[in-house]
PDB file of C-alpha atoms in Angstrom:
ATOM      1  CA  MET A   1       0.012  -0.036   0.064  1.00  0.00           C
ATOM      2  CA  LYS A   2       1.329   3.413  -0.838  1.00  0.00           C
ATOM      3  CA  ARG A   3       1.510   6.083   2.028  1.00  0.00           C
ATOM      4  CA  VAL A   4       1.175   9.804   1.489  1.00  0.00           C
ATOM      5  CA  VAL A   5       1.449  12.054   4.369  1.00  0.00           C
ATOM      6  CA  SER A   6       0.777  15.701   4.750  1.00  0.00           C
ATOM      7  CA  ILE A   7       2.810  17.372   7.566  1.00  0.00           C
ATOM      8  CA  SER A   8       0.956  20.640   8.070  1.00  0.00           C
ATOM      9  CA  LEU A   9       1.807  23.699  10.029  1.00  0.00           C
ATOM     10  CA  GLY A  10      -1.752  23.976  10.883  1.00  0.00           C
ATOM     11  CA  SER A  11      -3.883  22.810  13.848  1.00  0.00           C
ATOM     12  CA  SER A  12      -3.796  19.054  14.840  1.00  0.00           C
ATOM     13  CA  LYS A  13      -7.445  19.452  15.494  1.00  0.00           C
ATOM     14  CA  ARG A  14      -7.936  18.964  11.589  1.00  0.00           C
ATOM     15  CA  ASP A  15      -5.881  15.722  11.389  1.00  0.00           C
ATOM     16  CA  HIS A  16      -7.454  13.126   9.330  1.00  0.00           C
ATOM     17  CA  GLN A  17      -6.569   9.894   7.605  1.00  0.00           C
ATOM     18  CA  VAL A  18      -8.213   7.407   5.158  1.00  0.00           C
ATOM     19  CA  GLU A  19      -7.359   4.414   3.353  1.00  0.00           C
ATOM     20  CA  THR A  20      -8.700   4.409  -0.498  1.00  0.00           C
ATOM     21  CA  GLU A  21      -7.886   3.270  -3.946  1.00  0.00           C
ATOM     22  CA  PHE A  22      -6.832   5.441  -7.077  1.00  0.00           C
ATOM     23  CA  LEU A  23      -6.265   3.794 -10.418  1.00  0.00           C
ATOM     24  CA  GLY A  24      -6.136   0.271  -8.931  1.00  0.00           C
ATOM     25  CA  GLU A  25      -3.451   1.223  -6.347  1.00  0.00           C
ATOM     26  CA  LYS A  26      -4.472   1.141  -2.711  1.00  0.00           C
ATOM     27  CA  PHE A  27      -3.277   4.320  -0.786  1.00  0.00           C
ATOM     28  CA  ARG A  28      -3.227   5.435   2.951  1.00  0.00           C
ATOM     29  CA  ILE A  29      -3.356   9.197   3.119  1.00  0.00           C
ATOM     30  CA  GLU A  30      -2.922  11.198   6.222  1.00  0.00           C
ATOM     31  CA  ARG A  31      -2.846  14.664   7.487  1.00  0.00           C
ATOM     32  CA  ILE A  32      -0.649  15.461  10.651  1.00  0.00           C
ATOM     33  CA  GLY A  33      -0.901  19.148  11.994  1.00  0.00           C
ATOM     34  CA  THR A  34       1.832  20.558  14.098  1.00  0.00           C
ATOM     35  CA  ASP A  35       0.112  23.576  15.730  1.00  0.00           C
ATOM     36  CA  GLY A  36       2.331  26.274  14.125  1.00  0.00           C
ATOM     37  CA  ASP A  37       5.536  24.592  15.335  1.00  0.00           C
ATOM     38  CA  MET A  38       7.948  24.688  12.563  1.00  0.00           C
ATOM     39  CA  GLU A  39      10.601  22.864  14.201  1.00  0.00           C
ATOM     40  CA  ARG A  40       8.188  19.828  15.041  1.00  0.00           C
ATOM     41  CA  MET A  41       7.511  19.751  11.263  1.00  0.00           C
ATOM     42  CA  ILE A  42      11.158  19.370  10.485  1.00  0.00           C
ATOM     43  CA  ALA A  43      11.652  16.629  13.044  1.00  0.00           C
ATOM     44  CA  MET A  44       8.415  14.732  11.885  1.00  0.00           C
ATOM     45  CA  ILE A  45       9.677  15.021   8.253  1.00  0.00           C
ATOM     46  CA  LYS A  46      13.281  13.522   9.252  1.00  0.00           C
ATOM     47  CA  GLU A  47      11.366  10.818  11.157  1.00  0.00           C
ATOM     48  CA  LEU A  48       9.272   9.664   8.135  1.00  0.00           C
ATOM     49  CA  ASP A  49      11.990  10.423   5.563  1.00  0.00           C
ATOM     50  CA  GLY A  50      12.364   7.446   3.318  1.00  0.00           C
ATOM     51  CA  ARG A  51       9.474   5.510   5.064  1.00  0.00           C
ATOM     52  CA  VAL A  52       6.434   7.072   3.053  1.00  0.00           C
ATOM     53  CA  ASP A  53       5.868   7.427  -0.740  1.00  0.00           C
ATOM     54  CA  ALA A  54       5.391  11.263  -0.700  1.00  0.00           C
ATOM     55  CA  PHE A  55       5.111  14.347   1.607  1.00  0.00           C
ATOM     56  CA  GLY A  56       2.542  16.999   1.280  1.00  0.00           C
ATOM     57  CA  LEU A  57       3.685  20.316   2.606  1.00  0.00           C
ATOM     58  CA  GLY A  58       0.446  21.691   4.408  1.00  0.00           C
ATOM     59  CA  GLY A  59      -0.459  24.878   5.903  1.00  0.00           C
ATOM     60  CA  MET A  60       2.361  26.588   3.892  1.00  0.00           C
ATOM     61  CA  ASP A  61       3.370  27.053   0.249  1.00  0.00           C
ATOM     62  CA  LEU A  62       6.894  26.341  -1.191  1.00  0.00           C
ATOM     63  CA  TYR A  63       6.577  28.965  -3.668  1.00  0.00           C
ATOM     64  CA  ILE A  64       4.577  32.255  -4.428  1.00  0.00           C
ATOM     65  CA  ARG A  65       3.570  31.677  -8.107  1.00  0.00           C
ATOM     66  CA  VAL A  66       2.600  34.426 -10.330  1.00  0.00           C
ATOM     67  CA  GLY A  67       2.055  33.657 -14.117  1.00  0.00           C
ATOM     68  CA  SER A  68       5.145  31.443 -15.058  1.00  0.00           C
ATOM     69  CA  ARG A  69       7.203  32.819 -12.302  1.00  0.00           C
ATOM     70  CA  ARG A  70       7.995  31.138  -8.943  1.00  0.00           C
ATOM     71  CA  TYR A  71       9.465  32.776  -5.894  1.00  0.00           C
ATOM     72  CA  LEU A  72      10.784  30.338  -3.276  1.00  0.00           C
ATOM     73  CA  LEU A  73       9.592  31.189   0.228  1.00  0.00           C
ATOM     74  CA  ARG A  74      12.606  31.271   2.575  1.00  0.00           C
ATOM     75  CA  ASP A  75      10.794  29.369   5.859  1.00  0.00           C
ATOM     76  CA  ALA A  76       9.210  26.827   3.561  1.00  0.00           C
ATOM     77  CA  ALA A  77      12.618  25.892   1.825  1.00  0.00           C
ATOM     78  CA  ARG A  78      14.187  25.185   5.283  1.00  0.00           C
ATOM     79  CA  VAL A  79      11.306  22.780   6.052  1.00  0.00           C
ATOM     80  CA  ALA A  80      11.526  21.131   2.660  1.00  0.00           C
ATOM     81  CA  ARG A  81      15.196  20.422   3.046  1.00  0.00           C
ATOM     82  CA  ALA A  82      14.360  17.991   5.957  1.00  0.00           C
ATOM     83  CA  ALA A  83      12.976  15.547   3.221  1.00  0.00           C
ATOM     84  CA  ARG A  84      16.222  14.233   1.758  1.00  0.00           C
ATOM     85  CA  GLN A  85      14.679  10.809   0.223  1.00  0.00           C
ATOM     86  CA  THR A  86      10.859  11.107  -0.067  1.00  0.00           C
ATOM     87  CA  PRO A  87       9.628  13.565  -2.439  1.00  0.00           C
ATOM     88  CA  MET A  88       7.700  16.814  -1.220  1.00  0.00           C
ATOM     89  CA  VAL A  89       5.031  18.652  -2.877  1.00  0.00           C
ATOM     90  CA  ASP A  90       2.961  21.713  -1.625  1.00  0.00           C
ATOM     91  CA  GLY A  91      -0.001  21.472  -3.920  1.00  0.00           C
ATOM     92  CA  GLY A  92       0.965  24.221  -6.204  1.00  0.00           C
ATOM     93  CA  GLY A  93       0.940  21.824  -9.327  1.00  0.00           C
ATOM     94  CA  LEU A  94      -2.491  20.510  -8.538  1.00  0.00           C
ATOM     95  CA  LYS A  95      -3.742  23.997  -8.058  1.00  0.00           C
ATOM     96  CA  ASP A  96      -2.355  24.916 -11.395  1.00  0.00           C
ATOM     97  CA  THR A  97      -4.410  22.134 -13.141  1.00  0.00           C
ATOM     98  CA  LEU A  98      -7.129  20.610 -11.185  1.00  0.00           C
ATOM     99  CA  GLU A  99      -8.419  24.158  -9.836  1.00  0.00           C
ATOM    100  CA  ARG A 100      -8.495  25.524 -13.534  1.00  0.00           C
ATOM    101  CA  ARG A 101     -10.523  22.521 -14.246  1.00  0.00           C
ATOM    102  CA  VAL A 102     -12.860  23.004 -11.727  1.00  0.00           C
ATOM    103  CA  ILE A 103     -13.826  26.606 -12.698  1.00  0.00           C
ATOM    104  CA  ALA A 104     -14.035  25.530 -16.306  1.00  0.00           C
ATOM    105  CA  TYR A 105     -16.353  22.476 -15.178  1.00  0.00           C
ATOM    106  CA  LEU A 106     -18.688  24.585 -13.144  1.00  0.00           C
ATOM    107  CA  ASP A 107     -19.009  27.135 -16.050  1.00  0.00           C
ATOM    108  CA  ARG A 108     -19.180  24.636 -18.824  1.00  0.00           C
ATOM    109  CA  GLU A 109     -21.928  22.455 -16.969  1.00  0.00           C
ATOM    110  CA  GLY A 110     -24.124  25.640 -16.273  1.00  0.00           C
ATOM    111  CA  LEU A 111     -23.508  25.161 -12.330  1.00  0.00           C
ATOM    112  CA  ILE A 112     -22.173  28.555 -12.051  1.00  0.00           C
ATOM    113  CA  ASN A 113     -22.163  31.549 -14.722  1.00  0.00           C
ATOM    114  CA  PHE A 114     -19.117  33.377 -13.686  1.00  0.00           C
ATOM    115  CA  ARG A 115     -19.611  36.059 -16.251  1.00  0.00           C
ATOM    116  CA  GLY A 116     -20.216  39.441 -14.261  1.00  0.00           C
ATOM    117  CA  LYS A 117     -20.282  37.659 -10.844  1.00  0.00           C
ATOM    118  CA  ARG A 118     -18.322  39.681  -8.090  1.00  0.00           C
ATOM    119  CA  VAL A 119     -15.754  37.183  -6.952  1.00  0.00           C
ATOM    120  CA  LEU A 120     -13.480  37.921  -4.058  1.00  0.00           C
ATOM    121  CA  MET A 121     -10.272  35.716  -4.176  1.00  0.00           C
ATOM    122  CA  VAL A 122      -8.882  36.049  -0.511  1.00  0.00           C
ATOM    123  CA  SER A 123      -5.141  35.311  -1.905  1.00  0.00           C
ATOM    124  CA  ALA A 124      -4.793  35.029  -5.715  1.00  0.00           C
ATOM    125  CA  VAL A 125      -1.066  34.464  -5.080  1.00  0.00           C
ATOM    126  CA  ASP A 126      -1.854  31.237  -3.409  1.00  0.00           C
ATOM    127  CA  ARG A 127      -4.116  29.939  -6.174  1.00  0.00           C
ATOM    128  CA  PHE A 128      -2.896  31.963  -9.474  1.00  0.00           C
ATOM    129  CA  GLY A 129      -4.540  29.090 -11.539  1.00  0.00           C
ATOM    130  CA  MET A 130      -7.970  29.707 -10.043  1.00  0.00           C
ATOM    131  CA  ALA A 131      -7.715  33.353 -10.437  1.00  0.00           C
ATOM    132  CA  GLU A 132      -6.649  33.072 -13.954  1.00  0.00           C
ATOM    133  CA  ALA A 133      -9.769  30.648 -14.784  1.00  0.00           C
ATOM    134  CA  LEU A 134     -11.982  32.819 -13.026  1.00  0.00           C
ATOM    135  CA  ASP A 135     -10.867  36.008 -15.054  1.00  0.00           C
ATOM    136  CA  ALA A 136     -11.068  34.001 -18.091  1.00  0.00           C
ATOM    137  CA  ALA A 137     -14.709  33.031 -17.311  1.00  0.00           C
ATOM    138  CA  GLY A 138     -15.622  36.503 -17.127  1.00  0.00           C
ATOM    139  CA  ALA A 139     -15.609  36.922 -13.286  1.00  0.00           C
ATOM    140  CA  ASP A 140     -15.474  40.418 -11.869  1.00  0.00           C
ATOM    141  CA  LEU A 141     -12.427  39.411  -9.861  1.00  0.00           C
ATOM    142  CA  ILE A 142     -11.162  41.218  -6.666  1.00  0.00           C
ATOM    143  CA  CYS A 143      -7.794  39.960  -5.215  1.00  0.00           C
ATOM    144  CA  GLY A 144      -7.435  40.363  -1.604  1.00  0.00           C
ATOM    145  CA  ASP A 145      -3.733  39.691  -1.269  1.00  0.00           C
ATOM    146  CA  LEU A 146      -2.753  43.119   0.274  1.00  0.00           C
ATOM    147  CA  ILE A 147      -5.917  43.039   2.478  1.00  0.00           C
ATOM    148  CA  PHE A 148      -5.690  39.514   3.953  1.00  0.00           C
ATOM    149  CA  GLY A 149      -2.201  38.854   3.451  1.00  0.00           C
ATOM    150  CA  LEU A 150      -0.467  42.121   4.265  1.00  0.00           C
ATOM    151  CA  GLY A 151      -3.218  43.968   6.270  1.00  0.00           C
ATOM    152  CA  LEU A 152      -3.308  46.770   3.661  1.00  0.00           C
ATOM    153  CA  PRO A 153      -6.844  47.814   2.986  1.00  0.00           C
ATOM    154  CA  ILE A 154      -6.199  47.952  -0.763  1.00  0.00           C
ATOM    155  CA  PRO A 155      -8.448  45.716  -3.075  1.00  0.00           C
ATOM    156  CA  ILE A 156      -6.718  44.800  -6.501  1.00  0.00           C
ATOM    157  CA  ARG A 157      -9.467  44.960  -9.062  1.00  0.00           C
ATOM    158  CA  SER A 158      -7.976  43.097 -11.917  1.00  0.00           C
ATOM    159  CA  LEU A 159      -5.819  40.170 -12.636  1.00  0.00           C
ATOM    160  CA  ALA A 160      -3.398  42.425 -14.581  1.00  0.00           C
ATOM    161  CA  SER A 161      -3.035  44.926 -11.729  1.00  0.00           C
ATOM    162  CA  PHE A 162      -2.568  41.884  -9.271  1.00  0.00           C
ATOM    163  CA  GLN A 163       0.270  40.621 -11.620  1.00  0.00           C
ATOM    164  CA  ARG A 164       2.110  43.851 -11.612  1.00  0.00           C
ATOM    165  CA  VAL A 165       1.816  44.310  -7.707  1.00  0.00           C
ATOM    166  CA  ALA A 166       2.954  40.547  -7.092  1.00  0.00           C
ATOM    167  CA  TYR A 167       5.968  41.176  -9.354  1.00  0.00           C
ATOM    168  CA  LEU A 168       7.024  44.005  -7.464  1.00  0.00           C
ATOM    169  CA  LEU A 169       6.529  42.782  -4.019  1.00  0.00           C
ATOM    170  CA  ALA A 170       7.184  38.776  -4.438  1.00  0.00           C
ATOM    171  CA  PRO A 171      11.031  39.154  -4.223  1.00  0.00           C
ATOM    172  CA  ILE A 172      10.678  40.917  -0.955  1.00  0.00           C
ATOM    173  CA  VAL A 173       7.573  38.917   0.590  1.00  0.00           C
ATOM    174  CA  ARG A 174       9.297  35.626   0.112  1.00  0.00           C
ATOM    175  CA  LEU A 175      12.115  36.521   2.770  1.00  0.00           C
ATOM    176  CA  LEU A 176       9.496  37.524   5.350  1.00  0.00           C
ATOM    177  CA  PRO A 177       8.651  35.062   8.417  1.00  0.00           C
ATOM    178  CA  PHE A 178       5.812  32.817   7.129  1.00  0.00           C
ATOM    179  CA  LYS A 179       3.838  33.495  10.373  1.00  0.00           C
ATOM    180  CA  ILE A 180       3.528  37.090   9.027  1.00  0.00           C
ATOM    181  CA  LEU A 181       2.069  35.786   5.773  1.00  0.00           C
ATOM    182  CA  TYR A 182      -0.375  33.375   6.998  1.00  0.00           C
ATOM    183  CA  PRO A 183      -2.016  32.392  10.208  1.00  0.00           C
ATOM    184  CA  THR A 184      -0.405  29.511  12.178  1.00  0.00           C
ATOM    185  CA  GLY A 185      -1.061  27.616  15.150  1.00  0.00           C
ATOM    186  CA  LYS A 186      -3.661  29.521  17.548  1.00  0.00           C
ATOM    187  CA  GLU A 187      -3.667  32.408  15.120  1.00  0.00           C
ATOM    188  CA  GLN A 188      -5.820  30.278  12.892  1.00  0.00           C
ATOM    189  CA  GLU A 189      -8.595  30.226  15.461  1.00  0.00           C
ATOM    190  CA  LYS A 190      -8.750  33.953  15.716  1.00  0.00           C
ATOM    191  CA  VAL A 191     -11.297  35.849  14.100  1.00  0.00           C
ATOM    192  CA  ASP A 192     -10.418  39.365  12.252  1.00  0.00           C
ATOM    193  CA  ASN A 193     -13.458  41.372  11.669  1.00  0.00           C
ATOM    194  CA  ARG A 194     -11.809  44.456  10.009  1.00  0.00           C
ATOM    195  CA  TYR A 195     -12.381  43.587   6.251  1.00  0.00           C
ATOM    196  CA  GLN A 196     -15.775  41.888   6.277  1.00  0.00           C
ATOM    197  CA  HIS A 197     -17.423  44.476   4.087  1.00  0.00           C
ATOM    198  CA  TYR A 198     -15.253  42.965   1.140  1.00  0.00           C
ATOM    199  CA  TYR A 199     -17.125  39.688   1.961  1.00  0.00           C
ATOM    200  CA  GLN A 200     -20.391  41.490   2.031  1.00  0.00           C
ATOM    201  CA  ASP A 201     -19.846  42.956  -1.365  1.00  0.00           C
ATOM    202  CA  ALA A 202     -19.010  39.649  -3.140  1.00  0.00           C
ATOM    203  CA  GLU A 203     -21.254  36.999  -4.501  1.00  0.00           C
ATOM    204  CA  ILE A 204     -18.683  34.376  -4.557  1.00  0.00           C
ATOM    205  CA  VAL A 205     -15.696  34.028  -2.061  1.00  0.00           C
ATOM    206  CA  ALA A 206     -12.699  31.847  -3.356  1.00  0.00           C
ATOM    207  CA  GLY A 207      -9.444  30.708  -2.081  1.00  0.00           C
ATOM    208  CA  ASP A 208      -7.769  29.108   1.171  1.00  0.00           C
ATOM    209  CA  PHE A 209     -10.437  28.047   3.563  1.00  0.00           C
ATOM    210  CA  LEU A 210      -8.522  29.329   6.779  1.00  0.00           C
ATOM    211  CA  PHE A 211      -7.987  32.862   5.057  1.00  0.00           C
ATOM    212  CA  ILE A 212     -11.605  32.698   4.425  1.00  0.00           C
ATOM    213  CA  ARG A 213     -12.916  31.615   7.882  1.00  0.00           C
ATOM    214  CA  ARG A 214     -10.541  34.054   9.767  1.00  0.00           C
ATOM    215  CA  HIS A 215     -12.356  37.049   8.137  1.00  0.00           C
ATOM    216  CA  LEU A 216     -15.772  35.544   7.504  1.00  0.00           C
ATOM    217  CA  PRO A 217     -18.738  37.748   8.761  1.00  0.00           C
ATOM    218  CA  PRO A 218     -21.298  36.153  11.322  1.00  0.00           C
ATOM    219  CA  GLU A 219     -23.795  36.262   8.497  1.00  0.00           C
ATOM    220  CA  LEU A 220     -23.227  35.906   5.110  1.00  0.00           C
ATOM    221  CA  PRO A 221     -26.628  34.706   3.358  1.00  0.00           C
ATOM    222  CA  GLY A 222     -26.757  33.426  -0.016  1.00  0.00           C
ATOM    223  CA  ARG A 223     -23.166  33.398  -0.966  1.00  0.00           C
ATOM    224  CA  VAL A 224     -21.074  30.696  -2.705  1.00  0.00           C
ATOM    225  CA  ILE A 225     -17.569  29.470  -1.158  1.00  0.00           C
ATOM    226  CA  ILE A 226     -15.163  27.826  -3.331  1.00  0.00           C
ATOM    227  CA  THR A 227     -12.278  26.306  -1.477  1.00  0.00           C
ATOM    228  CA  ASN A 228     -11.030  22.888  -0.031  1.00  0.00           C
ATOM    229  CA  THR A 229      -9.764  21.142   3.107  1.00  0.00           C
ATOM    230  CA  VAL A 230     -12.895  21.631   5.154  1.00  0.00           C
ATOM    231  CA  THR A 231     -14.051  19.385   7.898  1.00  0.00           C
ATOM    232  CA  ALA A 232     -17.527  18.374   8.865  1.00  0.00           C
ATOM    233  CA  ALA A 233     -17.396  21.074  11.688  1.00  0.00           C
ATOM    234  CA  ASP A 234     -16.394  23.698   9.065  1.00  0.00           C
ATOM    235  CA  ILE A 235     -19.387  22.772   6.854  1.00  0.00           C
ATOM    236  CA  GLU A 236     -21.777  23.242   9.845  1.00  0.00           C
ATOM    237  CA  GLU A 237     -20.245  26.656  10.695  1.00  0.00           C
ATOM    238  CA  LEU A 238     -20.880  27.722   7.118  1.00  0.00           C
ATOM    239  CA  ARG A 239     -24.387  26.489   7.305  1.00  0.00           C
ATOM    240  CA  ARG A 240     -24.849  28.442  10.480  1.00  0.00           C
ATOM    241  CA  ARG A 241     -23.495  31.644   8.840  1.00  0.00           C
ATOM    242  CA  GLY A 242     -26.208  31.455   5.825  1.00  0.00           C
ATOM    243  CA  ILE A 243     -23.737  30.266   3.094  1.00  0.00           C
ATOM    244  CA  LYS A 244     -25.735  28.993   0.193  1.00  0.00           C
ATOM    245  CA  THR A 245     -23.361  26.680  -1.401  1.00  0.00           C
ATOM    246  CA  LEU A 246     -19.922  25.144  -0.751  1.00  0.00           C
ATOM    247  CA  ILE A 247     -17.826  23.893  -3.521  1.00  0.00           C
ATOM    248  CA  THR A 248     -14.515  21.710  -2.664  1.00  0.00           C
ATOM    249  CA  THR A 249     -11.985  21.648  -5.468  1.00  0.00           C
ATOM    250  CA  THR A 250     -10.777  18.257  -4.149  1.00  0.00           C
ATOM    251  CA  PRO A 251     -12.899  15.268  -3.702  1.00  0.00           C
ATOM    252  CA  GLU A 252     -14.598  14.085  -0.303  1.00  0.00           C
ATOM    253  CA  PHE A 253     -13.284  11.009   1.716  1.00  0.00           C
ATOM    254  CA  ASN A 254     -15.226  10.084   4.716  1.00  0.00           C
ATOM    255  CA  GLY A 255     -16.728  13.579   5.028  1.00  0.00           C
ATOM    256  CA  ARG A 256     -13.519  15.429   4.456  1.00  0.00           C
ATOM    257  CA  SER A 257     -11.887  17.149   1.548  1.00  0.00           C
ATOM    258  CA  PHE A 258      -8.028  16.780   1.808  1.00  0.00           C
ATOM    259  CA  GLY A 259      -5.637  19.833   0.808  1.00  0.00           C
ATOM    260  CA  THR A 260      -4.346  19.950  -2.628  1.00  0.00           C
ATOM    261  CA  ASN A 261      -0.857  19.146  -1.187  1.00  0.00           C
ATOM    262  CA  VAL A 262      -2.080  15.635  -0.254  1.00  0.00           C
ATOM    263  CA  MET A 263      -3.772  15.028  -3.426  1.00  0.00           C
ATOM    264  CA  GLU A 264      -0.761  16.151  -5.373  1.00  0.00           C
ATOM    265  CA  GLY A 265       1.238  13.717  -3.216  1.00  0.00           C
ATOM    266  CA  VAL A 266      -1.097  10.918  -4.499  1.00  0.00           C
ATOM    267  CA  LEU A 267      -0.827  12.076  -8.213  1.00  0.00           C
ATOM    268  CA  LEU A 268       2.928  12.261  -8.037  1.00  0.00           C
ATOM    269  CA  THR A 269       3.242   8.719  -6.508  1.00  0.00           C
ATOM    270  CA  LEU A 270       1.045   7.601  -9.451  1.00  0.00           C
ATOM    271  CA  SER A 271       2.957   9.216 -11.899  1.00  0.00           C
ATOM    272  CA  GLY A 272       6.193   7.570 -10.802  1.00  0.00           C
ATOM    273  CA  LYS A 273       8.315  10.740 -11.494  1.00  0.00           C
ATOM    274  CA  ARG A 274      10.263  13.199  -9.094  1.00  0.00           C
ATOM    275  CA  PRO A 275       8.677  16.538  -8.409  1.00  0.00           C
ATOM    276  CA  ASP A 276      11.020  18.298 -10.728  1.00  0.00           C
ATOM    277  CA  ASN A 277      10.103  16.107 -13.554  1.00  0.00           C
ATOM    278  CA  VAL A 278       6.270  15.828 -13.522  1.00  0.00           C
ATOM    279  CA  THR A 279       4.614  18.439 -15.817  1.00  0.00           C
ATOM    280  CA  PRO A 280       1.175  20.112 -15.971  1.00  0.00           C
ATOM    281  CA  ALA A 281       0.420  17.601 -18.814  1.00  0.00           C
ATOM    282  CA  ASP A 282       1.188  14.764 -16.689  1.00  0.00           C
ATOM    283  CA  TYR A 283      -1.179  15.879 -13.936  1.00  0.00           C
ATOM    284  CA  ASN A 284      -3.830  16.590 -16.513  1.00  0.00           C
ATOM    285  CA  ARG A 285      -3.515  13.119 -18.039  1.00  0.00           C
ATOM    286  CA  LEU A 286      -3.929  11.552 -14.575  1.00  0.00           C
ATOM    287  CA  LEU A 287      -6.807  13.946 -13.727  1.00  0.00           C
ATOM    288  CA  ASP A 288      -8.573  12.691 -17.012  1.00  0.00           C
ATOM    289  CA  ARG A 289      -8.232   9.045 -15.913  1.00  0.00           C
ATOM    290  CA  LEU A 290      -9.145   9.795 -12.311  1.00  0.00           C
ATOM    291  CA  ASP A 291     -12.160  12.021 -13.228  1.00  0.00           C
ATOM    292  CA  PHE A 292     -12.337  13.865 -10.048  1.00  0.00           C
ATOM    293  CA  LYS A 293     -15.392  16.142  -9.739  1.00  0.00           C
ATOM    294  CA  PRO A 294     -15.779  19.008  -7.416  1.00  0.00           C
ATOM    295  CA  ARG A 295     -17.938  18.306  -4.234  1.00  0.00           C
ATOM    296  CA  ILE A 296     -20.921  20.612  -4.350  1.00  0.00           C
ATOM    297  CA  VAL A 297     -22.886  20.968  -1.074  1.00  0.00           C
ATOM    298  CA  ASN A 298     -26.157  23.016  -0.849  1.00  0.00           C
ATOM    299  CA  LEU A 299     -26.272  24.263   2.684  1.00  0.00           C
ATOM    300  CA  ASN A 300     -29.247  26.734   2.903  1.00  0.00           C
TER     301      ASN A 300
END
């Protein structure tokens, strides 16, 4: 049996594991949170290195991705170096393929007509592929990277503007401590209500779930959330707040959608390649065979 383990900087309360089968191959996939402790992440990776088939890097990205450019995050690189034998992926390859396909699927199947819809992406730099697909589908896109990532109340109102800002800031941002860029440990449980009006103005909120939840208003009736990595408790919380529809880009396993880093670890294992050699075409071929469909949950 193949084993894929996501070592996450996030809360251990969100841990999950499941055994399942992909393309005739049995897999055990797990998510292990380290409650914001980066040194514990490194120790756990060293302990499992060479004993599992792939690592997923959870709760942090290896790269800031904008267009065809990648900027290696300094803190994430230090964690990734702990894996000397087992390949490690952060989900970026799958975000750039699967999540583009999900937006195209929703549009093509008439499930959501994105044209003219006000869509708030809480962090486009985390999901550039999804942002580009939403822009191509005609969405009225607002990128919240400066607001939710850096605490600057400046909405970026087009993908072209986002790219210009990202190209300017990414070489500096990549050097910052990761905890400044993304909530870790107990910070993930805090609520920040400074920017809730951006949610109120949007019809669809998309992106990383912890970013979304951190700023989510107590009531947001009728909206659509597009994300992944949600637990059963998260779904009930969204229902209480009046969210109309939840869409997760990764499939459900026993009531839980795993992060893209976990699923990318599965696809990497199926490909038989090293991370540096696998291409978007490889992922797309595997996705064609797996026939993943987004999970759509009508909540209210």
